[in-house]
Coordinates of C-alpha atoms and ligand atoms in Angstrom, one line a residue:
X188 CA 7.0 8.4 -6.2
X189 CA 7.7 5.9 -3.5
X190 CA 6.7 3.6 -1.3
X191 CA 5.2 6.0 0.8
X192 CA 3.3 7.8 -1.0
X193 CA -0.7 7.1 -2.2
X194 CA -0.4 4.9 -5.0
X195 CA -0.7 1.6 -4.4
X196 CA 1.1 0.2 -7.2
X197 CA 4.6 1.5 -8.5
X198 CA 7.0 -0.9 -10.7
X199 CA 10.1 0.7 -9.8
X200 CA 9.5 0.2 -5.7
X201 CA 6.8 -2.6 -5.9
X202 CA 9.7 -5.3 -5.9
X203 CA 13.5 -4.7 -4.4
X204 CA 14.8 -4.1 -8.6
X205 CA 12.9 -2.9 -11.6
X206 CA 14.0 -5.5 -13.3
X207 CA 13.1 -8.0 -11.0
X208 CA 9.4 -6.5 -11.1
X209 CA 9.3 -6.6 -14.9
X210 CA 10.2 -10.0 -15.5
X211 CA 7.7 -10.9 -12.3
X212 CA 4.8 -9.3 -14.1
X213 CA 6.1 -11.4 -17.4
X214 CA 5.9 -14.7 -15.4
X215 CA 2.7 -13.7 -14.1
X216 CA 1.1 -12.7 -17.3
X217 CA 2.4 -16.3 -18.3
X218 CA 1.1 -17.9 -15.5
X219 CA -3.0 -18.3 -15.8
X220 CA -3.4 -17.3 -19.1
X221 CA -4.5 -20.2 -21.0
X222 CA -7.5 -19.8 -17.6
X223 CA -8.1 -16.5 -18.7
X224 CA -8.4 -16.7 -22.3
X225 CA -11.2 -19.4 -22.4
X226 CA -12.9 -17.0 -19.4
X227 CA -12.0 -13.9 -22.0
X228 CA -14.3 -16.0 -24.6
X229 CA -16.5 -17.3 -22.4
X230 CA -17.3 -13.7 -21.5
X231 CA -17.7 -12.5 -25.3
X232 CA -14.2 -11.8 -26.4
X233 CA -14.2 -12.6 -30.3
X234 CA -11.9 -11.8 -33.1
X235 CA -12.6 -8.1 -35.1
X236 CA -13.4 -6.2 -32.2
X237 CA -11.8 -3.0 -30.2
X238 CA -11.0 -3.6 -27.1
X239 CA -9.5 -1.8 -24.3
X240 CA -7.1 -2.7 -22.3
X241 CA -6.8 0.0 -18.4
X242 CA -3.7 -0.6 -17.1
X243 CA -1.9 -2.7 -19.2
X244 CA 1.5 -2.1 -17.5
X245 CA 4.5 -3.1 -19.8
X246 CA 2.1 -5.2 -22.4
X247 CA 2.4 -8.4 -21.6
X248 CA -1.4 -9.3 -22.1
X249 CA -1.9 -6.9 -24.5
X250 CA 0.6 -8.8 -26.7
X251 CA -0.6 -12.2 -26.2
X252 CA -4.2 -11.0 -27.1
X253 CA -3.0 -9.4 -30.1
X254 CA -1.2 -12.5 -31.2
X255 CA -4.3 -14.5 -30.3
X256 CA -7.0 -12.5 -32.0
X257 CA -5.5 -10.8 -35.6
X258 CA -8.0 -8.5 -36.6
X259 CA -8.9 -7.1 -32.7
X260 CA -8.1 -3.7 -32.4
X261 CA -6.2 -2.2 -29.1
X262 CA -6.8 0.8 -27.2
X263 CA -4.2 0.5 -24.1
X264 CA -3.7 3.0 -21.0
X265 CA -1.4 3.2 -18.2
X266 CA -0.8 6.4 -15.8
X267 CA 2.5 5.3 -15.6
X268 CA 4.9 6.5 -18.3
X269 CA 8.1 3.8 -17.8
X270 CA 5.1 1.5 -18.5
X271 CA 3.8 3.5 -21.5
X272 CA 7.3 3.8 -22.7
X273 CA 8.2 0.2 -22.6
X274 CA 5.0 -1.4 -23.9
X275 CA 5.8 0.9 -26.7
X276 CA 8.8 0.0 -27.3
X277 CA 8.2 -3.6 -27.1
X278 CA 4.9 -3.6 -29.1
X279 CA 6.1 -0.9 -31.8
X280 CA 4.9 -3.2 -34.4
X281 CA 1.7 -2.8 -34.0
X282 CA 1.4 1.2 -32.8
X283 CA -0.7 2.9 -35.5
X284 CA -2.2 -0.2 -37.4
X285 CA -3.8 -2.6 -34.5
X286 CA -2.4 -0.7 -31.5
X287 CA -2.8 2.3 -30.1
X288 CA -1.3 3.4 -26.6
X289 CA -2.4 6.5 -24.5
X290 CA -0.3 8.2 -22.2
X291 CA -0.7 8.7 -19.6
X292 CA -4.6 8.4 -19.4
X293 CA -6.4 7.0 -15.8
X294 CA -8.7 4.8 -15.7
X295 CA -11.0 7.3 -13.5
X296 CA -10.5 9.8 -16.7
X297 CA -10.1 7.6 -20.0
X298 CA -10.0 10.8 -22.2
X299 CA -11.8 8.3 -24.6
X300 CA -15.3 9.1 -26.4
X301 CA -18.7 7.8 -25.3
X302 CA -19.9 4.1 -26.7
X303 CA -16.4 3.3 -28.9
X304 CA -15.3 -0.2 -27.5
X305 CA -17.0 -4.2 -27.8
X306 CA -14.6 -5.3 -24.7
X307 CA -12.7 -4.1 -22.1
X308 CA -10.2 -5.5 -20.0
X309 CA -9.0 -4.8 -16.3
X310 CA -6.1 -7.0 -14.9
X311 CA -4.4 -6.6 -11.5
X312 CA -5.2 -3.0 -11.9
X313 CA -9.0 -2.7 -9.5
X314 CA -7.1 -4.3 -6.2
X315 CA -5.2 -0.6 -7.0
X316 CA -7.2 2.1 -7.1
X317 CA -9.6 3.5 -4.4
X318 CA -13.1 4.3 -5.9
X319 CA -13.6 1.5 -8.3
X320 CA -17.0 2.1 -8.7
X321 CA -15.9 4.8 -10.5
X322 CA -13.8 3.4 -12.7
X323 CA -16.2 0.8 -13.5
X324 CA -18.7 4.1 -14.3
X325 CA -16.2 5.0 -16.5
X326 CA -15.4 2.4 -18.2
X327 CA -19.0 1.7 -18.8
X328 CA -19.3 4.9 -20.8
X329 CA -16.5 4.3 -22.8
X330 CA -18.6 0.9 -24.1
X331 CA -20.5 0.2 -26.6
X332 CA -23.9 -0.4 -25.4
X333 CA -24.2 -4.6 -25.4
X334 CA -20.6 -3.8 -24.4
X335 CA -18.1 -6.4 -21.5
X336 CA -15.9 -5.1 -19.1
X337 CA -13.6 -8.0 -17.6
X338 CA -12.1 -7.5 -14.4
X339 CA -9.2 -9.9 -13.3
X340 CA -8.0 -9.4 -9.7
X341 CA -7.2 -10.4 -6.7
X342 CA -8.3 -11.8 -3.1
X343 CA -6.1 -12.1 -0.2
X344 CA -8.5 -15.3 1.1
X345 CA -8.6 -17.7 -1.7
X346 CA -5.5 -16.1 -3.8
X347 CA -2.9 -18.8 -2.5
X348 CA -1.8 -21.9 -1.2
X349 CA 0.9 -24.1 0.1
X350 CA 0.5 -28.1 0.3
X351 CA 2.6 -28.1 3.2
X352 CA 1.1 -25.1 4.4
X353 CA 3.4 -21.7 5.3
X354 CA 1.4 -20.1 7.4
X355 CA 4.7 -17.5 7.7
X356 CA 3.5 -16.5 4.2
X357 CA 0.2 -15.7 5.0
X358 CA 1.1 -13.3 8.2
X359 CA 3.7 -11.6 5.9
X360 CA 0.7 -11.3 3.0
X361 CA -1.6 -9.9 5.6
X362 CA 1.3 -7.2 6.8
X363 CA 1.6 -6.7 2.6
X364 CA -2.4 -6.3 2.5
X365 CA -1.9 -4.1 5.6
X366 CA 0.2 -1.6 3.9
X367 CA -1.2 -1.9 0.7
X368 CA -4.5 0.2 2.3
X369 CA -2.8 2.7 3.6
X370 CA -1.7 3.9 -0.1
X371 CA -5.4 3.3 -1.5
X372 CA -4.9 -0.5 -2.6
X373 CA -7.0 -3.2 -2.1
X374 CA -6.5 -6.6 -1.6
X375 CA -9.4 -8.3 -0.9
X376 CA -11.4 -6.9 -4.3
X377 CA -11.8 -10.2 -5.4
X378 CA -15.4 -10.4 -3.0
X379 CA -16.0 -7.0 -4.1
X380 CA -16.1 -7.0 -7.8
X381 CA -19.9 -8.4 -8.9
X382 CA -20.9 -5.4 -6.3
X383 CA -18.9 -2.8 -8.3
X384 CA -20.2 -4.4 -11.6
X385 CA -23.7 -3.9 -10.6
X386 CA -23.2 -0.4 -8.9
X387 CA -21.9 1.3 -11.9
X388 CA -24.8 0.2 -14.1
X389 CA -23.8 -2.9 -15.2
X390 CA -26.2 -5.9 -16.2
X391 CA -26.2 -9.6 -16.7
X392 CA -22.7 -10.4 -14.6
X393 CA -20.8 -13.4 -14.2
X394 CA -18.2 -14.0 -11.7
X395 CA -15.6 -17.3 -11.8
X396 CA -12.6 -18.2 -10.3
X397 CA -9.3 -19.1 -12.0
X398 CA -6.6 -21.7 -10.9
X399 CA -3.2 -22.5 -12.3
X400 CA -1.0 -24.7 -10.0
X401 CA 2.8 -26.1 -9.9
X402 CA 1.5 -29.9 -10.5
X403 CA 0.6 -28.4 -14.0
X404 CA 2.9 -26.3 -14.7
X405 CA 6.0 -26.7 -12.1
X406 CA 6.9 -25.1 -8.5
X407 CA 10.2 -22.8 -10.5
X408 CA 7.3 -19.6 -12.0
X409 CA 5.5 -20.1 -8.6
X410 CA 8.4 -19.1 -7.1
X411 CA 8.9 -16.6 -9.0
X412 CA 5.5 -14.3 -9.1
X413 CA 5.0 -15.1 -5.5
X414 CA 9.0 -13.8 -4.9
X415 CA 9.5 -13.5 -1.8
X416 CA 11.8 -10.2 -2.4
X417 CA 8.2 -8.7 -2.8
X418 CA 7.7 -9.0 1.3
X419 CA 11.2 -7.0 2.0
X420 CA 9.5 -3.5 0.7
X421 CA 6.6 -4.4 3.6
X422 CA 9.7 -4.6 5.9
X423 CA 11.4 -1.4 4.8
X424 CA 8.3 0.3 5.0
X425 CA 7.9 -0.5 8.8
X426 CA 5.0 -3.2 8.6
X427 CA 6.7 -6.4 9.4
X428 CA 9.8 -6.9 11.7
X429 CA 12.9 -8.5 10.2
X430 CA 12.4 -11.1 12.5
X431 CA 9.0 -12.0 10.6
X432 CA 10.9 -11.6 7.4
X433 CA 13.8 -14.2 8.3
X434 CA 10.9 -16.3 9.7
X435 CA 9.0 -16.8 6.3
X436 CA 12.1 -16.8 3.6
X437 CA 13.3 -20.5 6.6
X438 CA 9.7 -21.2 5.4
X439 CA 9.9 -20.5 2.6
X440 CA 13.3 -23.2 2.2
X441 CA 12.1 -25.4 3.9
X442 CA 8.5 -26.3 2.0
X443 CA 10.9 -25.8 -1.6
X444 CA 12.9 -28.9 0.6
X445 CA 9.6 -31.1 1.1
X446 CA 8.5 -34.0 -0.6
X447 CA 6.2 -32.9 -2.9
X448 CA 5.6 -29.7 -2.6
X449 CA 1.9 -27.3 -4.6
X450 CA 1.4 -24.0 -5.1
X451 CA -1.8 -23.1 -6.1
X452 CA -2.6 -19.6 -6.9
X453 CA -6.3 -18.6 -7.6
X454 CA -7.6 -15.3 -9.1
X455 CA -11.0 -13.6 -10.2
X456 CA -13.1 -12.7 -13.0
X457 CA -15.8 -10.8 -13.3
X458 CA -17.7 -9.9 -16.6
X459 CA -20.5 -7.3 -17.3
X460 CA -22.8 -5.8 -20.2
X461 CA -23.4 -2.4 -20.2
X462 CA -27.5 -2.4 -20.5
Ligands
SAM20 C1 0.1 -4.9 -11.1 S1 0.5 -3.7 -12.8 C2 -1.0 -4.6 -14.0 C3 -0.3 -4.6 -15.2 C4 -1.2 -5.9 -16.4 N1 -2.8 -5.1 -16.6 C5 -0.6 -6.9 -16.0 O1 -1.7 -7.8 -15.9 O2 0.6 -7.3 -16.1 C6 -0.9 -2.5 -12.2 C7 -0.7 -1.4 -13.8 O3 -1.8 -0.4 -13.0 C8 -1.5 0.9 -13.4 N2 -2.7 1.8 -12.2 C9 -2.5 2.4 -11.4 N3 -3.5 2.6 -11.2 C10 -3.7 3.5 -12.5 C11 -4.9 3.9 -13.1 N4 -5.7 5.0 -11.9 N5 -5.0 4.5 -14.3 C12 -4.6 3.2 -14.9 N6 -3.8 2.3 -14.8 C13 -3.5 2.4 -13.9 C14 0.1 1.1 -13.0 O4 0.7 1.8 -13.4 C15 0.6 -0.5 -13.3 O5 1.0 -0.7 -14.7

């Protein structure tokens, strides 16, 4: 699978190397967990529920859920055999007990029975798929009546603030958005989440913004989650020039050495209920 294939996200190719990307996903799971978990409860997650996690990746969120809620059971699905294998290795103590991992089911066709889950979570996967309404319909099918879907995802225009501002970041980010759009990715999916849920037949939708920032968590974790290396693939694919990349790296260094740099990251969380 290469960056030029029609796959918006591939762990092997999204960053400069696989280990770096896994580490980035790990930190990305830490950075917003306080706010995310708070909202999951607000949206109705409770201990003892049967939970479906779609696009579970390496299982960092799966693990957090399993340890936070000792009586939930989780079915985790992902299309990438590497991710499934990685998750199976890490969470082997839970498998067959409270965790069921399904290789390699898609969000469009989970192969799971109708009306079988209380709660479904799709974190940072809707931005990587075509036809999001079809995916949400499939999730609605497998939820029990009254069951909830929560989608946590990204929208470029509210995603990231630097203070002092770094316009060179915005330039690279826009090139990344365009590059991903050619592979069925949508880095403006956040604004569409409510309508996706509505059009897939969910009711009682809710939409929240969650925020994490470096004054709370320190700058280092943010520089690893918004890893400048991510933009190298955009240059490799011809969407940005070497010069633009150099300009960004220089601006990033200047930002880091500015007197009181601040990074602030925001995602959207949308929930809907199956009638
Ligand atoms: C950015 S990762 C997020 C992983 C995890 N949800 C997290 O927040 O750490 C996106 C994941 O979605 C998976 N994915 C992409 N398309 C998918 C599909 N059609 N069905 C299921 N999973 C998919 C990818 O393989 C990848 O593991």
